[in-house]
Amino acid sequence: MESRPGFHSLEESRAASLAVDGSLPEWLTGSLVRNGPGAFSLSEGNSVNHWFDGMAMCYRFTFDPGNEAGGSVDGSEDAVHYRNRFLETDAYEAAQAGEFNGGFATGSTTLRERLKTLFTEPYDNTNIIVERVGDRYLALTESPRAVVVDPDTLAVDGHFQYDGSEPAGQLACAHLKRDPSTGTLFNVETEFGRTSEYHVHALTNGGQRRHIASVETDAPAYMHSFALTPHYVVLTEFPLRVDPLAFFKPGQQAPFIEQFEWQPDRGTRVVVVDRSSGELVADPLTDALFGFHHVNAFERDAGTELVLDLETIPDATAITDLSLDSLRNGDMNAVAGRLERFTIDIGGVTGTARYDTEEATIDREMLYNEGTALPTVSPARWCQPHRYVYAMSMDQPATEWATGVMKYDTETGDVVEFQRGGDYFGEPVFVPQGGAAEDSGVVLTVALDVDADRSRLLVLDGERFDERARVDLPHPAPFDFHGRYFPELKAKANE
Ligand SMILES: [Fe+2]
């Protein structure tokens, strides 16, 4: 491994049936699919220096209690069928040829070049997450062009873009939001121009989309995600802004993310859009703050209050410090966040009073300020009140990667940490068992064991937050971003 474990490159792709130490619940028969930067150099003399610019690598873990598929595993009743693979995208091909320039913060890829490329041959190093849209599995990044992934082989099966009949942007929030009660997905794109706009869409299962609203802005914000409630889409417009006309300027410019400027005097505008009418309901201002991830959002008091849990990063300027050099030196302050709760009072209960944006107020409350990363809630609670938040457990300030995962109780403020089975931990993904208590289920996380030089999948009991099974992987995986559990991706015979 290179100097800092977890920020190394993983060159090999493997497919293997792996033994389970412990036991898998009988109901856990789907797959966890994760995505993240797998390598930072693919050819001599051509490397990226920002973590977000690593080449997309996907990992699939298919749970097989009782090893029904009959994979070859020694000394274990249950099996996990594992596979990892680089996404063989245009960016990957370029990297192999020594021509990859990153896209986020590396080298000569300028804002202008990136956006131009987005119009013609959009950037496709989709290393952030894999989402299911209809019957397709799409690898996503902050580009409106998604990569279609075969969930069995993790091979690239073409690209996917919406048909262009609706207003579209050149940048996209990497994260879609799904309302589990309707199954509808939403996305947000930013269109640069003399008048810049955020476009909000609902996605249909057939791969079409329906334009919901467009919100004007004089200087687009860097927004990695947004929030969704049963009736509203909420955009948190952080004061990390870009001059939209930079796109049209000729000449050499700084890398993409360095074009964004921290403008704290603007504060943070929280834009509430009605999910069905597209009307702007409210846009209250709060303090200058920054964050990547909206954890969850819901409505209360007959829909007059919106509650948003957001992981905030104390110093937005640290985003440009997510360089591999900084991370390998142990500066993790751009990774470590805090859990905060924002409550928006959107005004009167009935009629048009509700749309009086002047009346809206926003309150800010610190939930947990001792260091989190990549926070999640049960997908069964998306858009509904949640009690538990799972996250990587960081120090604040942070001098190393997460040494555990945590379960935070928003009702009591209690925190339970789990730190066994590895030195460093990745995003915890909760898989609900269904029907029972909110925390009835398992938590899946991948830990890196530095001495053993390999990663390990850990299956934790959701309620007790202790280990019930572990699976050693055949290699050490670099730290990745996000995973999704897909119940429909089941083990196949002779996997
Ligand atoms: Fe993310």
CSV table of C-alpha atoms and ligand atoms in Angstrom, one decimal:
chain,number,residue,atom,x,y,z
A,1,MET,CA,0.0,0.0,0.0
A,2,GLU,CA,1.1,3.6,-0.6
A,3,SER,CA,2.0,5.7,2.4
A,4,ARG,CA,-1.5,6.1,3.8
A,5,PRO,CA,-3.7,2.9,4.0
A,6,GLY,CA,-7.0,3.5,2.3
A,7,PHE,CA,-5.7,6.0,-0.2
A,8,HIS,CA,-3.9,3.4,-2.2
A,9,SER,CA,-4.8,2.1,-5.7
A,10,LEU,CA,-6.3,-1.4,-6.0
A,11,GLU,CA,-5.2,-2.9,-9.3
A,12,GLU,CA,-6.8,-6.3,-9.2
A,13,SER,CA,-10.4,-7.3,-10.0
A,14,ARG,CA,-11.6,-10.4,-8.3
A,15,ALA,CA,-14.7,-12.6,-8.3
A,16,ALA,CA,-14.9,-15.1,-5.5
A,17,SER,CA,-17.3,-16.9,-3.1
A,18,LEU,CA,-16.2,-16.0,0.4
A,19,ALA,CA,-16.6,-17.8,3.7
A,20,VAL,CA,-18.6,-16.1,6.4
A,21,ASP,CA,-17.4,-16.1,10.0
A,22,GLY,CA,-20.6,-15.9,12.0
A,23,SER,CA,-24.0,-16.2,10.5
A,24,LEU,CA,-26.1,-14.2,8.1
A,25,PRO,CA,-29.8,-13.5,8.8
A,26,GLU,CA,-31.9,-15.8,6.6
A,27,TRP,CA,-33.7,-12.8,5.1
A,28,LEU,CA,-30.5,-11.1,3.9
A,29,THR,CA,-30.5,-12.4,0.3
A,30,GLY,CA,-29.8,-9.3,-1.7
A,31,SER,CA,-26.6,-7.4,-2.7
A,32,LEU,CA,-24.7,-4.5,-1.4
A,33,VAL,CA,-23.2,-2.5,-4.4
A,34,ARG,CA,-20.6,0.1,-3.5
A,35,ASN,CA,-18.7,2.6,-5.6
A,36,GLY,CA,-15.6,4.7,-5.0
A,37,PRO,CA,-12.2,5.8,-6.3
A,38,GLY,CA,-10.3,2.6,-7.0
A,39,ALA,CA,-7.0,3.9,-8.4
A,40,PHE,CA,-5.3,7.2,-8.7
A,41,SER,CA,-2.9,6.3,-11.5
A,42,LEU,CA,-3.4,3.8,-14.3
A,43,SER,CA,-0.4,4.5,-16.5
A,44,GLU,CA,3.1,5.8,-16.0
A,45,GLY,CA,3.3,9.5,-15.3
A,46,ASN,CA,-0.4,10.1,-15.4
A,47,SER,CA,-2.0,10.4,-12.0
A,48,VAL,CA,-4.7,12.4,-10.3
A,49,ASN,CA,-4.1,14.2,-7.0
A,50,HIS,CA,-7.6,14.7,-5.7
A,51,TRP,CA,-9.5,11.9,-3.9
A,52,PHE,CA,-12.7,12.6,-5.9
A,53,ASP,CA,-10.8,12.1,-9.1
A,54,GLY,CA,-9.9,8.4,-8.5
A,55,MET,CA,-11.1,6.0,-11.2
A,56,ALA,CA,-14.5,4.5,-10.4
A,57,MET,CA,-14.4,1.0,-9.0
A,58,CYS,CA,-17.6,-1.0,-8.1
A,59,TYR,CA,-17.9,-3.7,-5.5
A,60,ARG,CA,-20.7,-6.2,-5.2
A,61,PHE,CA,-21.4,-8.3,-2.2
A,62,THR,CA,-24.2,-10.8,-2.7
A,63,PHE,CA,-25.5,-12.4,0.6
A,64,ASP,CA,-26.3,-16.1,0.4
A,65,PRO,CA,-27.4,-17.6,3.7
A,66,GLY,CA,-27.0,-21.3,3.5
A,67,ASN,CA,-24.9,-20.9,0.3
A,68,GLU,CA,-27.8,-21.9,-1.9
A,69,ALA,CA,-25.8,-20.9,-5.0
A,70,GLY,CA,-23.2,-23.5,-4.1
A,71,GLY,CA,-20.2,-21.3,-4.3
A,72,SER,CA,-16.9,-22.9,-3.1
A,73,VAL,CA,-16.3,-21.8,0.4
A,74,ASP,CA,-14.4,-23.7,3.2
A,75,GLY,CA,-15.8,-24.2,6.7
A,76,SER,CA,-18.8,-21.9,6.4
A,77,GLU,CA,-22.5,-22.5,5.9
A,78,ASP,CA,-23.2,-19.1,4.5
A,79,ALA,CA,-21.5,-17.4,1.6
A,80,VAL,CA,-20.9,-13.9,0.3
A,81,HIS,CA,-20.3,-13.8,-3.4
A,82,TYR,CA,-17.9,-11.0,-4.0
A,83,ARG,CA,-16.8,-9.1,-7.2
A,84,ASN,CA,-14.9,-5.9,-7.8
A,85,ARG,CA,-14.2,-4.2,-11.1
A,86,PHE,CA,-13.2,-0.8,-12.5
A,87,LEU,CA,-16.0,0.8,-14.5
A,88,GLU,CA,-14.6,0.7,-18.0
A,89,THR,CA,-15.8,4.2,-18.9
A,90,ASP,CA,-14.4,6.7,-21.4
A,91,ALA,CA,-12.5,8.2,-18.5
A,92,TYR,CA,-11.0,4.8,-17.7
A,93,GLU,CA,-9.9,4.3,-21.3
A,94,ALA,CA,-8.3,7.7,-21.3
A,95,ALA,CA,-6.5,7.0,-18.0
A,96,GLN,CA,-5.1,3.8,-19.4
A,97,ALA,CA,-3.8,5.7,-22.4
A,98,GLY,CA,-2.2,8.3,-20.0
A,99,GLU,CA,-4.7,11.0,-20.9
A,100,PHE,CA,-6.9,11.3,-17.9
A,101,ASN,CA,-7.1,14.7,-16.4
A,102,GLY,CA,-9.4,14.1,-13.5
A,103,GLY,CA,-12.3,16.3,-13.7
A,104,PHE,CA,-12.9,17.6,-10.2
A,105,ALA,CA,-9.7,19.2,-9.0
A,106,THR,CA,-6.8,17.7,-10.9
A,107,GLY,CA,-4.6,19.2,-13.5
A,108,SER,CA,-5.7,21.2,-16.5
A,109,THR,CA,-9.4,20.2,-16.6
A,110,THR,CA,-10.9,23.7,-16.2
A,111,LEU,CA,-14.4,24.6,-15.5
A,112,ARG,CA,-14.8,25.7,-19.1
A,113,GLU,CA,-13.4,22.5,-20.4
A,114,ARG,CA,-15.4,20.4,-18.1
A,115,LEU,CA,-18.6,22.1,-18.9
A,116,LYS,CA,-17.8,22.0,-22.6
A,117,THR,CA,-17.1,18.3,-22.3
A,118,LEU,CA,-20.4,17.9,-20.5
A,119,PHE,CA,-22.2,19.3,-23.5
A,120,THR,CA,-20.6,17.2,-26.0
A,121,GLU,CA,-19.0,14.1,-24.4
A,122,PRO,CA,-19.8,14.4,-20.8
A,123,TYR,CA,-17.4,13.4,-18.1
A,124,ASP,CA,-18.1,9.8,-17.0
A,125,ASN,CA,-15.8,8.9,-14.2
A,126,THR,CA,-18.9,8.0,-12.2
A,127,ASN,CA,-17.3,7.0,-8.9
A,128,ILE,CA,-19.9,8.2,-6.3
A,129,ILE,CA,-22.8,5.7,-6.1
A,130,VAL,CA,-24.8,3.2,-8.0
A,131,GLU,CA,-28.6,3.8,-8.0
A,132,ARG,CA,-31.5,1.8,-9.5
A,133,VAL,CA,-33.6,3.9,-11.9
A,134,GLY,CA,-36.4,1.7,-13.3
A,135,ASP,CA,-34.7,-1.5,-14.2
A,136,ARG,CA,-31.3,0.1,-14.8
A,137,TYR,CA,-28.4,0.4,-12.4
A,138,LEU,CA,-26.7,3.7,-12.9
A,139,ALA,CA,-23.3,4.8,-11.7
A,140,LEU,CA,-23.5,8.5,-10.9
A,141,THR,CA,-21.3,11.5,-10.4
A,142,GLU,CA,-21.9,15.2,-10.7
A,143,SER,CA,-22.5,15.0,-14.4
A,144,PRO,CA,-25.9,14.6,-16.1
A,145,ARG,CA,-24.5,11.6,-18.0
A,146,ALA,CA,-24.8,8.3,-16.1
A,147,VAL,CA,-23.1,5.0,-16.8
A,148,VAL,CA,-25.3,1.9,-17.0
A,149,VAL,CA,-23.8,-1.0,-15.0
A,150,ASP,CA,-24.6,-4.6,-15.5
A,151,PRO,CA,-25.3,-5.6,-11.8
A,152,ASP,CA,-24.1,-9.2,-12.3
A,153,THR,CA,-20.8,-8.5,-13.9
A,154,LEU,CA,-20.2,-4.8,-13.0
A,155,ALA,CA,-19.4,-4.3,-16.7
A,156,VAL,CA,-20.4,-1.0,-18.3
A,157,ASP,CA,-23.4,-1.4,-20.5
A,158,GLY,CA,-23.4,2.0,-22.2
A,159,HIS,CA,-24.4,5.5,-21.0
A,160,PHE,CA,-27.7,7.0,-20.1
A,161,GLN,CA,-29.0,10.5,-20.5
A,162,TYR,CA,-32.5,11.8,-20.4
A,163,ASP,CA,-33.9,12.6,-23.8
A,164,GLY,CA,-33.4,16.3,-23.6
A,165,SER,CA,-37.0,17.4,-24.0
A,166,GLU,CA,-36.9,18.9,-20.5
A,167,PRO,CA,-34.7,21.7,-19.2
A,168,ALA,CA,-31.3,20.2,-18.4
A,169,GLY,CA,-28.1,21.3,-16.7
A,170,GLN,CA,-24.4,20.7,-17.1
A,171,LEU,CA,-23.9,19.7,-13.5
A,172,ALA,CA,-26.0,17.4,-11.3
A,173,CYS,CA,-26.3,16.6,-7.7
A,174,ALA,CA,-24.6,13.2,-7.4
A,175,HIS,CA,-27.3,12.0,-5.1
A,176,LEU,CA,-30.8,11.3,-6.2
A,177,LYS,CA,-33.5,11.1,-3.5
A,178,ARG,CA,-36.2,8.5,-3.4
A,179,ASP,CA,-39.6,8.6,-1.7
A,180,PRO,CA,-40.1,5.0,-0.6
A,181,SER,CA,-43.8,5.5,-0.2
A,182,THR,CA,-44.2,6.2,-3.9
A,183,GLY,CA,-40.9,4.9,-5.3
A,184,THR,CA,-40.4,8.3,-7.1
A,185,LEU,CA,-36.9,9.5,-7.6
A,186,PHE,CA,-35.9,13.1,-7.8
A,187,ASN,CA,-32.8,14.8,-9.2
A,188,VAL,CA,-31.4,18.3,-9.4
A,189,GLU,CA,-29.3,19.7,-12.2
A,190,THR,CA,-27.6,23.1,-12.5
A,191,GLU,CA,-27.7,25.0,-15.8
A,192,PHE,CA,-25.1,27.7,-16.3
A,193,GLY,CA,-25.8,30.8,-18.3
A,194,ARG,CA,-26.5,34.5,-18.1
A,195,THR,CA,-29.4,33.3,-16.0
A,196,SER,CA,-28.4,30.2,-14.1
A,197,GLU,CA,-31.0,27.8,-12.8
A,198,TYR,CA,-31.4,24.7,-10.7
A,199,HIS,CA,-33.8,22.3,-12.5
A,200,VAL,CA,-35.8,19.9,-10.3
A,201,HIS,CA,-37.1,16.7,-12.0
A,202,ALA,CA,-39.0,13.6,-10.9
A,203,LEU,CA,-37.8,10.5,-12.6
A,204,THR,CA,-40.2,7.8,-13.9
A,205,ASN,CA,-39.4,4.2,-13.9
A,206,GLY,CA,-39.3,4.1,-17.6
A,207,GLY,CA,-36.3,6.5,-17.6
A,208,GLN,CA,-38.3,9.5,-18.5
A,209,ARG,CA,-38.4,12.6,-16.3
A,210,ARG,CA,-40.9,15.2,-15.5
A,211,HIS,CA,-39.8,18.8,-15.0
A,212,ILE,CA,-41.0,20.0,-11.6
A,213,ALA,CA,-39.4,23.5,-11.2
A,214,SER,CA,-36.6,25.7,-12.1
A,215,VAL,CA,-35.1,28.1,-9.5
A,216,GLU,CA,-32.9,31.0,-10.6
A,217,THR,CA,-29.6,31.9,-9.0
A,218,ASP,CA,-27.1,34.6,-9.7
A,219,ALA,CA,-24.2,32.3,-8.8
A,220,PRO,CA,-24.6,28.6,-8.7
A,221,ALA,CA,-23.6,26.8,-5.5
A,222,TYR,CA,-21.7,23.6,-5.2
A,223,MET,CA,-24.4,21.1,-4.1
A,224,HIS,CA,-23.6,17.5,-3.8
A,225,SER,CA,-27.1,16.5,-2.5
A,226,PHE,CA,-30.5,17.9,-1.6
A,227,ALA,CA,-33.4,16.9,0.7
A,228,LEU,CA,-36.8,15.4,0.0
A,229,THR,CA,-40.0,15.2,2.1
A,230,PRO,CA,-43.4,13.9,1.1
A,231,HIS,CA,-44.5,17.2,-0.4
A,232,TYR,CA,-41.3,19.2,-0.9
A,233,VAL,CA,-37.9,19.2,-2.5
A,234,VAL,CA,-35.4,21.3,-0.5
A,235,LEU,CA,-32.2,22.8,-2.0
A,236,THR,CA,-29.6,24.0,0.4
A,237,GLU,CA,-27.8,26.7,-1.5
A,238,PHE,CA,-24.5,26.9,0.3
A,239,PRO,CA,-22.3,30.0,-0.1
A,240,LEU,CA,-19.7,28.0,-2.0
A,241,ARG,CA,-20.4,29.7,-5.3
A,242,VAL,CA,-19.1,29.9,-8.9
A,243,ASP,CA,-19.3,32.8,-11.3
A,244,PRO,CA,-21.6,31.3,-14.0
A,245,LEU,CA,-19.9,33.4,-16.7
A,246,ALA,CA,-16.5,31.7,-16.0
A,247,PHE,CA,-17.8,29.1,-18.4
A,248,PHE,CA,-17.7,31.5,-21.2
A,249,LYS,CA,-14.3,33.0,-20.5
A,250,PRO,CA,-11.4,32.0,-22.7
A,251,GLY,CA,-8.0,30.9,-21.5
A,252,GLN,CA,-6.5,28.7,-18.9
A,253,GLN,CA,-8.4,28.5,-15.6
A,254,ALA,CA,-8.0,26.8,-12.3
A,255,PRO,CA,-9.4,23.3,-11.9
A,256,PHE,CA,-13.1,22.8,-11.5
A,257,ILE,CA,-13.6,22.9,-7.8
A,258,GLU,CA,-11.1,25.8,-7.3
A,259,GLN,CA,-13.5,27.9,-9.4
A,260,PHE,CA,-15.9,27.9,-6.5
A,261,GLU,CA,-15.4,30.7,-4.0
A,262,TRP,CA,-16.4,30.8,-0.4
A,263,GLN,CA,-18.7,33.8,0.0
A,264,PRO,CA,-19.9,33.6,3.6
A,265,ASP,CA,-21.6,37.0,3.4
A,266,ARG,CA,-24.4,35.4,1.3
A,267,GLY,CA,-25.4,33.1,4.1
A,268,THR,CA,-27.1,29.8,3.1
A,269,ARG,CA,-30.4,30.0,1.2
A,270,VAL,CA,-32.7,27.1,1.8
A,271,VAL,CA,-35.1,26.7,-1.1
A,272,VAL,CA,-38.3,24.9,-0.6
A,273,VAL,CA,-40.2,23.7,-3.7
A,274,ASP,CA,-43.6,22.1,-3.8
A,275,ARG,CA,-43.1,18.6,-5.2
A,276,SER,CA,-46.3,18.5,-7.2
A,277,SER,CA,-47.0,22.2,-8.3
A,278,GLY,CA,-43.4,23.2,-8.6
A,279,GLU,CA,-44.1,26.4,-6.7
A,280,LEU,CA,-41.4,28.1,-4.7
A,281,VAL,CA,-42.8,27.7,-1.2
A,282,ALA,CA,-40.1,29.5,0.9
A,283,ASP,CA,-36.5,30.4,0.7
A,284,PRO,CA,-35.3,31.4,4.2
A,285,LEU,CA,-31.7,32.3,4.8
A,286,THR,CA,-29.5,30.8,7.5
A,287,ASP,CA,-25.9,31.2,8.5
A,288,ALA,CA,-23.0,30.5,6.1
A,289,LEU,CA,-22.4,26.8,6.2
A,290,PHE,CA,-21.4,23.9,4.0
A,291,GLY,CA,-22.1,20.2,3.7
A,292,PHE,CA,-22.1,17.4,1.3
A,293,HIS,CA,-24.8,15.1,2.6
A,294,HIS,CA,-28.5,15.6,3.5
A,295,VAL,CA,-29.1,12.7,5.9
A,296,ASN,CA,-32.9,12.7,5.8
A,297,ALA,CA,-35.8,15.2,5.9
A,298,PHE,CA,-39.5,15.0,6.9
A,299,GLU,CA,-42.6,17.0,7.7
A,300,ARG,CA,-44.3,17.6,11.0
A,301,ASP,CA,-47.1,19.7,12.6
A,302,ALA,CA,-49.5,19.0,9.7
A,303,GLY,CA,-46.8,19.8,7.2
A,304,THR,CA,-46.1,23.3,8.4
A,305,GLU,CA,-42.6,22.4,9.6
A,306,LEU,CA,-39.9,20.7,7.6
A,307,VAL,CA,-37.0,19.1,9.4
A,308,LEU,CA,-33.7,18.6,7.6
A,309,ASP,CA,-30.8,16.7,9.1
A,310,LEU,CA,-27.6,17.8,7.4
A,311,GLU,CA,-24.0,16.8,7.9
A,312,THR,CA,-22.2,20.1,8.0
A,313,ILE,CA,-18.5,20.6,7.4
A,314,PRO,CA,-17.0,23.4,9.6
A,315,ASP,CA,-14.8,24.8,6.9
A,316,ALA,CA,-16.0,24.8,3.3
A,317,THR,CA,-12.6,26.0,2.0
A,318,ALA,CA,-11.3,22.6,3.2
A,319,ILE,CA,-13.0,21.0,0.1
A,320,THR,CA,-10.1,21.9,-2.0
A,321,ASP,CA,-7.9,20.2,0.6
A,322,LEU,CA,-9.3,16.8,-0.2
A,323,SER,CA,-6.2,16.3,-2.2
A,324,LEU,CA,-4.5,13.0,-1.8
A,325,ASP,CA,-1.4,14.8,-0.5
A,326,SER,CA,-3.5,16.3,2.4
A,327,LEU,CA,-5.4,13.1,3.1
A,328,ARG,CA,-2.2,11.0,3.1
A,329,ASN,CA,-0.7,13.5,5.5
A,330,GLY,CA,-3.7,12.9,7.9
A,331,ASP,CA,-5.6,16.1,7.3
A,332,MET,CA,-9.2,14.8,7.3
A,333,ASN,CA,-11.0,17.9,8.3
A,334,ALA,CA,-12.8,18.1,5.0
A,335,VAL,CA,-14.1,14.6,5.6
A,336,ALA,CA,-15.2,15.0,9.3
A,337,GLY,CA,-18.6,16.7,9.8
A,338,ARG,CA,-21.2,17.4,12.4
A,339,LEU,CA,-24.9,16.4,12.5
A,340,GLU,CA,-27.1,19.4,12.5
A,341,ARG,CA,-30.9,19.8,12.4
A,342,PHE,CA,-32.6,22.6,10.5
A,343,THR,CA,-36.3,23.2,11.2
A,344,ILE,CA,-38.1,25.4,8.6
A,345,ASP,CA,-41.5,26.9,9.6
A,346,ILE,CA,-43.1,27.4,6.2
A,347,GLY,CA,-46.0,29.4,7.6
A,348,GLY,CA,-49.8,29.1,7.7
A,349,VAL,CA,-51.5,25.7,7.4
A,350,THR,CA,-54.0,26.4,4.7
A,351,GLY,CA,-54.3,28.1,1.4
A,352,THR,CA,-51.9,30.5,-0.1
A,353,ALA,CA,-50.7,31.8,3.3
A,354,ARG,CA,-48.4,28.8,3.1
A,355,TYR,CA,-46.7,30.3,0.1
A,356,ASP,CA,-45.8,33.6,1.8
A,357,THR,CA,-42.0,33.2,1.6
A,358,GLU,CA,-41.6,36.2,3.9
A,359,GLU,CA,-43.0,34.3,6.8
A,360,ALA,CA,-40.7,31.3,6.6
A,361,THR,CA,-38.2,31.0,9.4
A,362,ILE,CA,-35.4,28.5,10.0
A,363,ASP,CA,-33.9,27.2,13.2
A,364,ARG,CA,-30.5,25.5,13.5
A,365,GLU,CA,-29.7,23.0,16.2
A,366,MET,CA,-26.5,21.0,16.8
A,367,LEU,CA,-27.2,17.3,17.2
A,368,TYR,CA,-23.7,15.8,17.4
A,369,ASN,CA,-20.5,17.7,16.9
A,370,GLU,CA,-17.8,15.2,17.7
A,371,GLY,CA,-17.1,13.9,14.2
A,372,THR,CA,-19.1,12.0,11.6
A,373,ALA,CA,-18.7,11.0,8.0
A,374,LEU,CA,-21.1,9.7,5.4
A,375,PRO,CA,-24.2,9.6,7.6
A,376,THR,CA,-27.2,7.4,6.7
A,377,VAL,CA,-30.6,6.4,8.0
A,378,SER,CA,-32.7,3.4,7.3
A,379,PRO,CA,-34.1,3.6,3.8
A,380,ALA,CA,-37.5,2.6,5.2
A,381,ARG,CA,-37.4,6.0,7.0
A,382,TRP,CA,-36.5,8.2,4.1
A,383,CYS,CA,-38.9,11.2,4.0
A,384,GLN,CA,-40.3,10.1,7.3
A,385,PRO,CA,-39.2,11.0,10.9
A,386,HIS,CA,-36.2,8.9,11.9
A,387,ARG,CA,-34.7,8.1,15.2
A,388,TYR,CA,-31.3,6.6,14.3
A,389,VAL,CA,-28.5,7.9,12.2
A,390,TYR,CA,-25.5,5.7,11.3
A,391,ALA,CA,-22.2,7.3,10.4
A,392,MET,CA,-18.5,6.7,10.3
A,393,SER,CA,-17.0,7.8,13.6
A,394,MET,CA,-14.4,10.6,13.1
A,395,ASP,CA,-12.5,12.8,15.5
A,396,GLN,CA,-13.1,16.5,15.4
A,397,PRO,CA,-10.7,17.9,14.3
A,398,ALA,CA,-9.7,14.8,12.4
A,399,THR,CA,-6.2,13.6,12.0
A,400,GLU,CA,-7.1,10.2,10.7
A,401,TRP,CA,-9.8,8.2,8.9
A,402,ALA,CA,-12.8,6.8,10.8
A,403,THR,CA,-11.7,4.2,13.4
A,404,GLY,CA,-15.2,3.0,13.9
A,405,VAL,CA,-18.9,3.4,13.0
A,406,MET,CA,-21.5,4.9,15.2
A,407,LYS,CA,-25.3,4.8,15.8
A,408,TYR,CA,-26.7,8.1,17.0
A,409,ASP,CA,-30.1,8.2,18.7
A,410,THR,CA,-31.7,11.6,17.8
A,411,GLU,CA,-34.3,11.2,20.6
A,412,THR,CA,-31.8,10.6,23.5
A,413,GLY,CA,-28.6,11.9,22.0
A,414,ASP,CA,-27.0,8.6,22.9
A,415,VAL,CA,-24.1,7.3,20.8
A,416,VAL,CA,-23.0,3.7,20.4
A,417,GLU,CA,-19.7,3.1,18.7
A,418,PHE,CA,-18.4,-0.1,17.1
A,419,GLN,CA,-14.7,-0.4,16.5
A,420,ARG,CA,-13.8,-4.1,16.1
A,421,GLY,CA,-12.8,-6.1,13.1
A,422,GLY,CA,-10.6,-3.5,11.4
A,423,ASP,CA,-8.6,-0.3,11.8
A,424,TYR,CA,-10.6,2.0,9.5
A,425,PHE,CA,-14.2,1.9,8.5
A,426,GLY,CA,-16.4,2.9,5.6
A,427,GLU,CA,-20.0,4.2,5.2
A,428,PRO,CA,-22.5,2.2,7.3
A,429,VAL,CA,-25.5,1.0,5.3
A,430,PHE,CA,-28.6,0.0,7.2
A,431,VAL,CA,-30.7,-2.8,5.8
A,432,PRO,CA,-34.1,-3.0,7.4
A,433,GLN,CA,-35.6,-6.4,8.2
A,434,GLY,CA,-39.0,-4.8,7.6
A,435,GLY,CA,-42.1,-4.5,9.8
A,436,ALA,CA,-40.4,-4.3,13.2
A,437,ALA,CA,-38.6,-1.6,15.1
A,438,GLU,CA,-36.7,1.1,13.1
A,439,ASP,CA,-33.4,-0.5,14.0
A,440,SER,CA,-34.4,-4.1,13.4
A,441,GLY,CA,-32.1,-5.1,10.6
A,442,VAL,CA,-28.3,-5.1,10.0
A,443,VAL,CA,-25.7,-2.5,9.3
A,444,LEU,CA,-23.1,-3.3,6.6
A,445,THR,CA,-19.7,-1.7,6.6
A,446,VAL,CA,-16.3,-2.4,5.1
A,447,ALA,CA,-13.3,-2.1,7.4
A,448,LEU,CA,-9.7,-2.0,6.4
A,449,ASP,CA,-7.3,-4.2,8.5
A,450,VAL,CA,-3.9,-2.6,8.0
A,451,ASP,CA,-1.7,-5.4,9.4
A,452,ALA,CA,-3.6,-8.1,7.5
A,453,ASP,CA,-3.4,-5.9,4.4
A,454,ARG,CA,-7.0,-6.7,3.5
A,455,SER,CA,-10.5,-5.4,3.9
A,456,ARG,CA,-13.4,-7.1,5.7
A,457,LEU,CA,-17.1,-6.8,5.3
A,458,LEU,CA,-18.8,-6.6,8.7
A,459,VAL,CA,-22.4,-7.4,9.3
A,460,LEU,CA,-23.6,-5.7,12.5
A,461,ASP,CA,-26.9,-6.3,14.4
A,462,GLY,CA,-28.9,-3.1,13.9
A,463,GLU,CA,-30.4,-3.0,17.4
A,464,ARG,CA,-27.4,-4.2,19.5
A,465,PHE,CA,-24.9,-2.7,17.2
A,466,ASP,CA,-22.5,-5.6,17.6
A,467,GLU,CA,-20.9,-8.0,15.1
A,468,ARG,CA,-22.8,-10.9,13.8
A,469,ALA,CA,-20.7,-11.9,10.8
A,470,ARG,CA,-17.5,-11.0,9.0
A,471,VAL,CA,-16.2,-11.8,5.6
A,472,ASP,CA,-12.5,-11.3,4.7
A,473,LEU,CA,-12.0,-9.9,1.2
A,474,PRO,CA,-9.1,-11.1,-0.9
A,475,HIS,CA,-7.4,-7.7,-0.9
A,476,PRO,CA,-7.3,-4.2,0.8
A,477,ALA,CA,-9.9,-2.0,-0.8
A,478,PRO,CA,-9.3,1.8,-0.9
A,479,PHE,CA,-11.8,3.9,1.0
A,480,ASP,CA,-14.9,4.4,-1.1
A,481,PHE,CA,-18.0,6.7,-1.1
A,482,HIS,CA,-21.4,5.1,-1.1
A,483,GLY,CA,-23.3,1.8,-1.2
A,484,ARG,CA,-26.8,0.7,-1.8
A,485,TYR,CA,-28.4,-2.5,-0.8
A,486,PHE,CA,-30.6,-4.0,-3.6
A,487,PRO,CA,-32.9,-6.8,-2.3
A,488,GLU,CA,-33.6,-7.9,-5.8
A,489,LEU,CA,-30.0,-8.8,-6.7
A,490,LYS,CA,-29.9,-12.3,-5.4
A,491,ALA,CA,-27.3,-15.1,-5.6
A,492,LYS,CA,-27.4,-17.2,-8.8
A,493,ALA,CA,-26.5,-20.9,-8.9
A,494,ASN,CA,-22.7,-21.5,-9.3
A,495,GLU,CA,-21.9,-17.9,-8.6
B,1,FE,FE,-21.9,11.7,-1.5
